[in-house]
Short mmCIF file of C-alpha atoms in Angstrom, two decimals:
data_model
loop_
_atom_site.label_atom_id
_atom_site.label_comp_id
_atom_site.label_asym_id
_atom_site.label_seq_id
_atom_site.Cartn_x
_atom_site.Cartn_y
_atom_site.Cartn_z
CA UNK K 1 27.72 111.35 18.23
CA UNK K 2 30.07 110.92 15.29
CA UNK K 3 30.54 107.20 15.95
CA UNK K 4 26.76 106.61 15.71
CA UNK K 5 26.64 108.26 12.27
CA UNK K 6 29.45 106.07 10.89
CA UNK K 7 27.87 102.95 12.35
CA UNK K 8 24.52 103.71 10.61
CA UNK K 9 26.21 104.41 7.27
CA UNK K 10 28.20 101.18 7.55
CA UNK K 11 25.01 99.17 8.17
CA UNK K 12 23.26 100.74 5.18
CA UNK K 13 26.27 100.11 2.94
CA UNK K 14 26.52 96.49 4.10
CA UNK K 15 22.80 95.99 3.52
CA UNK K 16 23.06 97.49 0.02
CA UNK K 17 26.01 95.25 -0.90
CA UNK K 18 24.11 92.22 0.45
CA UNK K 19 21.00 93.08 -1.56
CA UNK K 20 22.98 93.51 -4.79
CA UNK K 21 24.83 90.23 -4.21
CA UNK K 22 21.58 88.37 -3.51
CA UNK K 23 20.02 89.86 -6.65
CA UNK K 24 22.92 88.76 -8.83
CA UNK K 25 22.81 85.23 -7.40
CA UNK K 26 19.05 85.04 -7.97
CA UNK K 27 19.40 86.24 -11.57
CA UNK K 28 22.16 83.76 -12.35
CA UNK K 29 19.91 80.92 -11.23
CA UNK K 30 17.18 81.84 -13.75
CA UNK K 31 16.81 79.78 -16.90
CA UNK K 32 17.03 81.58 -20.20
CA UNK K 33 13.51 81.75 -21.73
CA UNK K 34 12.86 79.72 -24.84
CA UNK K 35 11.76 81.35 -28.10
CA UNK K 36 7.97 81.73 -28.33
CA UNK K 37 5.38 80.39 -30.75
CA UNK K 38 1.91 81.90 -31.13
CA UNK K 39 -1.45 80.75 -32.47
CA UNK K 40 -4.15 83.30 -33.28
CA UNK K 41 -7.78 82.70 -34.26
CA UNK K 42 -9.84 85.84 -34.75
CA UNK K 43 -8.97 88.11 -31.82
CA UNK K 44 -7.79 85.29 -29.55
CA UNK K 45 -4.03 84.80 -29.30
CA UNK K 46 -2.23 82.12 -27.30
CA UNK K 47 1.53 82.13 -26.83
CA UNK K 48 3.61 79.21 -25.61
CA UNK K 49 7.15 78.46 -24.57
CA UNK K 50 8.72 75.23 -25.80
CA UNK K 51 7.77 71.85 -24.36
CA UNK K 52 11.28 70.74 -25.37
CA UNK K 53 14.17 73.00 -26.29
CA UNK K 54 17.93 72.53 -26.04
CA UNK K 55 19.30 76.04 -26.68
CA UNK K 56 19.35 75.50 -30.46
CA UNK K 57 20.91 72.03 -30.29
CA UNK K 58 19.18 68.85 -31.48
CA UNK K 59 16.78 67.15 -29.08
CA UNK K 60 16.97 63.33 -29.00
CA UNK K 61 14.46 61.69 -31.39
CA UNK K 62 12.95 59.48 -28.68
CA UNK K 63 12.32 62.56 -26.54
CA UNK K 64 10.60 64.50 -29.36
CA UNK K 65 7.68 62.05 -29.54
CA UNK K 66 7.07 62.47 -25.81
CA UNK K 67 7.32 66.25 -26.11
CA UNK K 68 4.64 66.34 -28.82
CA UNK K 69 2.31 64.40 -26.49
CA UNK K 70 2.73 66.87 -23.62
CA UNK K 71 -0.29 69.05 -22.88
CA UNK K 72 0.67 72.71 -22.89
CA UNK K 73 -2.66 73.92 -21.57
CA UNK K 74 -2.73 76.37 -24.49
CA UNK K 75 -6.11 75.95 -26.18
CA UNK K 76 -7.74 78.05 -28.91
CA UNK K 77 -11.29 77.64 -30.20
CA UNK K 78 -11.89 77.81 -33.94
CA UNK K 79 -14.85 77.32 -36.26
CA UNK K 80 -14.49 75.58 -39.64
CA UNK K 81 -14.56 78.89 -41.51
CA UNK K 82 -11.90 80.57 -39.32
CA UNK K 83 -8.28 81.07 -40.27
CA UNK K 84 -5.58 79.85 -37.88
CA UNK K 85 -2.51 82.06 -37.82
CA UNK K 86 0.80 80.66 -36.61
CA UNK K 87 3.65 82.94 -35.61
CA UNK K 88 7.13 82.00 -34.46
CA UNK K 89 10.10 83.84 -33.03
CA UNK K 90 12.59 84.85 -35.76
CA UNK K 91 15.10 82.50 -34.09
CA UNK K 92 12.78 79.56 -34.93
CA UNK K 93 12.12 80.82 -38.47
CA UNK K 94 15.85 81.10 -39.20
CA UNK K 95 16.24 77.35 -38.67
CA UNK K 96 12.89 76.31 -40.18
CA UNK K 97 9.70 74.93 -38.65
CA UNK K 98 7.03 72.39 -39.48
CA UNK K 99 3.46 71.95 -38.25
CA UNK K 100 2.47 68.54 -36.90
CA UNK K 101 -1.19 67.56 -36.50
CA UNK K 102 -1.79 64.88 -33.85
CA UNK K 103 1.88 63.84 -34.08
CA UNK K 104 1.97 63.60 -37.90
CA UNK K 105 3.78 66.10 -40.13
CA UNK K 106 1.37 68.30 -42.05
CA UNK K 107 4.00 69.71 -44.41
CA UNK K 108 6.79 68.26 -46.51
CA UNK K 109 9.27 71.13 -46.20
CA UNK K 110 10.11 73.33 -43.23
CA UNK K 111 8.81 76.89 -43.33
CA UNK K 112 11.36 79.73 -42.96
CA UNK K 113 8.87 82.57 -42.44
CA UNK K 114 7.78 83.94 -39.08
CA UNK K 115 4.08 83.82 -39.96
CA UNK K 116 1.69 81.37 -41.60
CA UNK K 117 -2.11 81.14 -42.09
CA UNK K 118 -4.04 77.88 -42.54
CA UNK K 119 -7.84 77.38 -42.74
CA UNK K 120 -9.22 75.84 -39.51
CA UNK K 121 -11.08 73.22 -41.54
CA UNK K 122 -7.70 71.56 -42.27
CA UNK K 123 -7.37 70.73 -38.57
CA UNK K 124 -10.83 69.28 -38.01
CA UNK K 125 -11.42 66.97 -40.97
CA UNK K 126 -11.75 63.37 -39.89
CA UNK K 127 -10.55 60.38 -41.88
CA UNK K 128 -13.99 58.90 -42.61
CA UNK K 129 -15.81 62.12 -43.41
CA UNK K 130 -16.49 62.95 -39.76
CA UNK K 131 -15.07 66.01 -38.06
CA UNK K 132 -12.96 65.88 -34.93
CA UNK K 133 -13.76 68.03 -31.90
CA UNK K 134 -10.17 68.67 -30.84
CA UNK K 135 -6.78 68.59 -32.56
CA UNK K 136 -3.31 68.64 -31.06
CA UNK K 137 -1.00 70.92 -33.08
CA UNK K 138 2.76 71.01 -32.59
CA UNK K 139 5.25 73.39 -34.08
CA UNK K 140 8.60 71.66 -34.49
CA UNK K 141 11.76 73.65 -35.16
CA UNK K 142 14.02 71.67 -37.47
CA UNK K 143 17.49 71.90 -38.97
CA UNK K 144 18.91 69.29 -41.36
CA UNK K 145 16.25 66.78 -40.36
CA UNK K 146 16.91 67.17 -36.62
CA UNK K 147 14.31 68.56 -34.22
CA UNK K 148 15.53 71.52 -32.17
CA UNK K 149 12.34 72.36 -30.27
CA UNK K 150 8.62 71.60 -29.87
CA UNK K 151 5.74 73.98 -29.06
CA UNK K 152 2.27 72.49 -28.42
CA UNK K 153 -1.23 73.89 -28.81
CA UNK K 154 -4.73 72.44 -28.84
CA UNK K 155 -7.31 73.60 -31.38
CA UNK K 156 -10.87 73.03 -30.21
CA UNK K 157 -13.77 73.12 -32.64
CA UNK K 158 -16.19 75.92 -31.81
#
């Protein structure tokens, strides 16, 4: 009778050690999440992880252009009179970030704040007086002129 008790305890202990080991291996295989960027219009908020991010190191210039063209699937609808609120992780703000509209920089200097508000009309004005229906917006983390990460969103005119 005593031998059966020890055998059962040994199995449970072996199973517990195996489960812990498997859990640690599974966790070590996980990628570290990238900092997040957020776009809010009214009560709608969309959050995105980076399309390109290299753990705070510079991303190659030729890769950045491709990253800004990637579709994140993160779309927010906005009317002309709405305000578009951009929020970034403090890690992004510490380095500085710039908004790009359809692949073109919309600002001269990087922003070092975690929050920014811009009228939606700025994203939908067309070149010849017409208004666009959809605009691709990228947040680019920068440091000393080098891009460190790209977060993409699509603003759709409501």
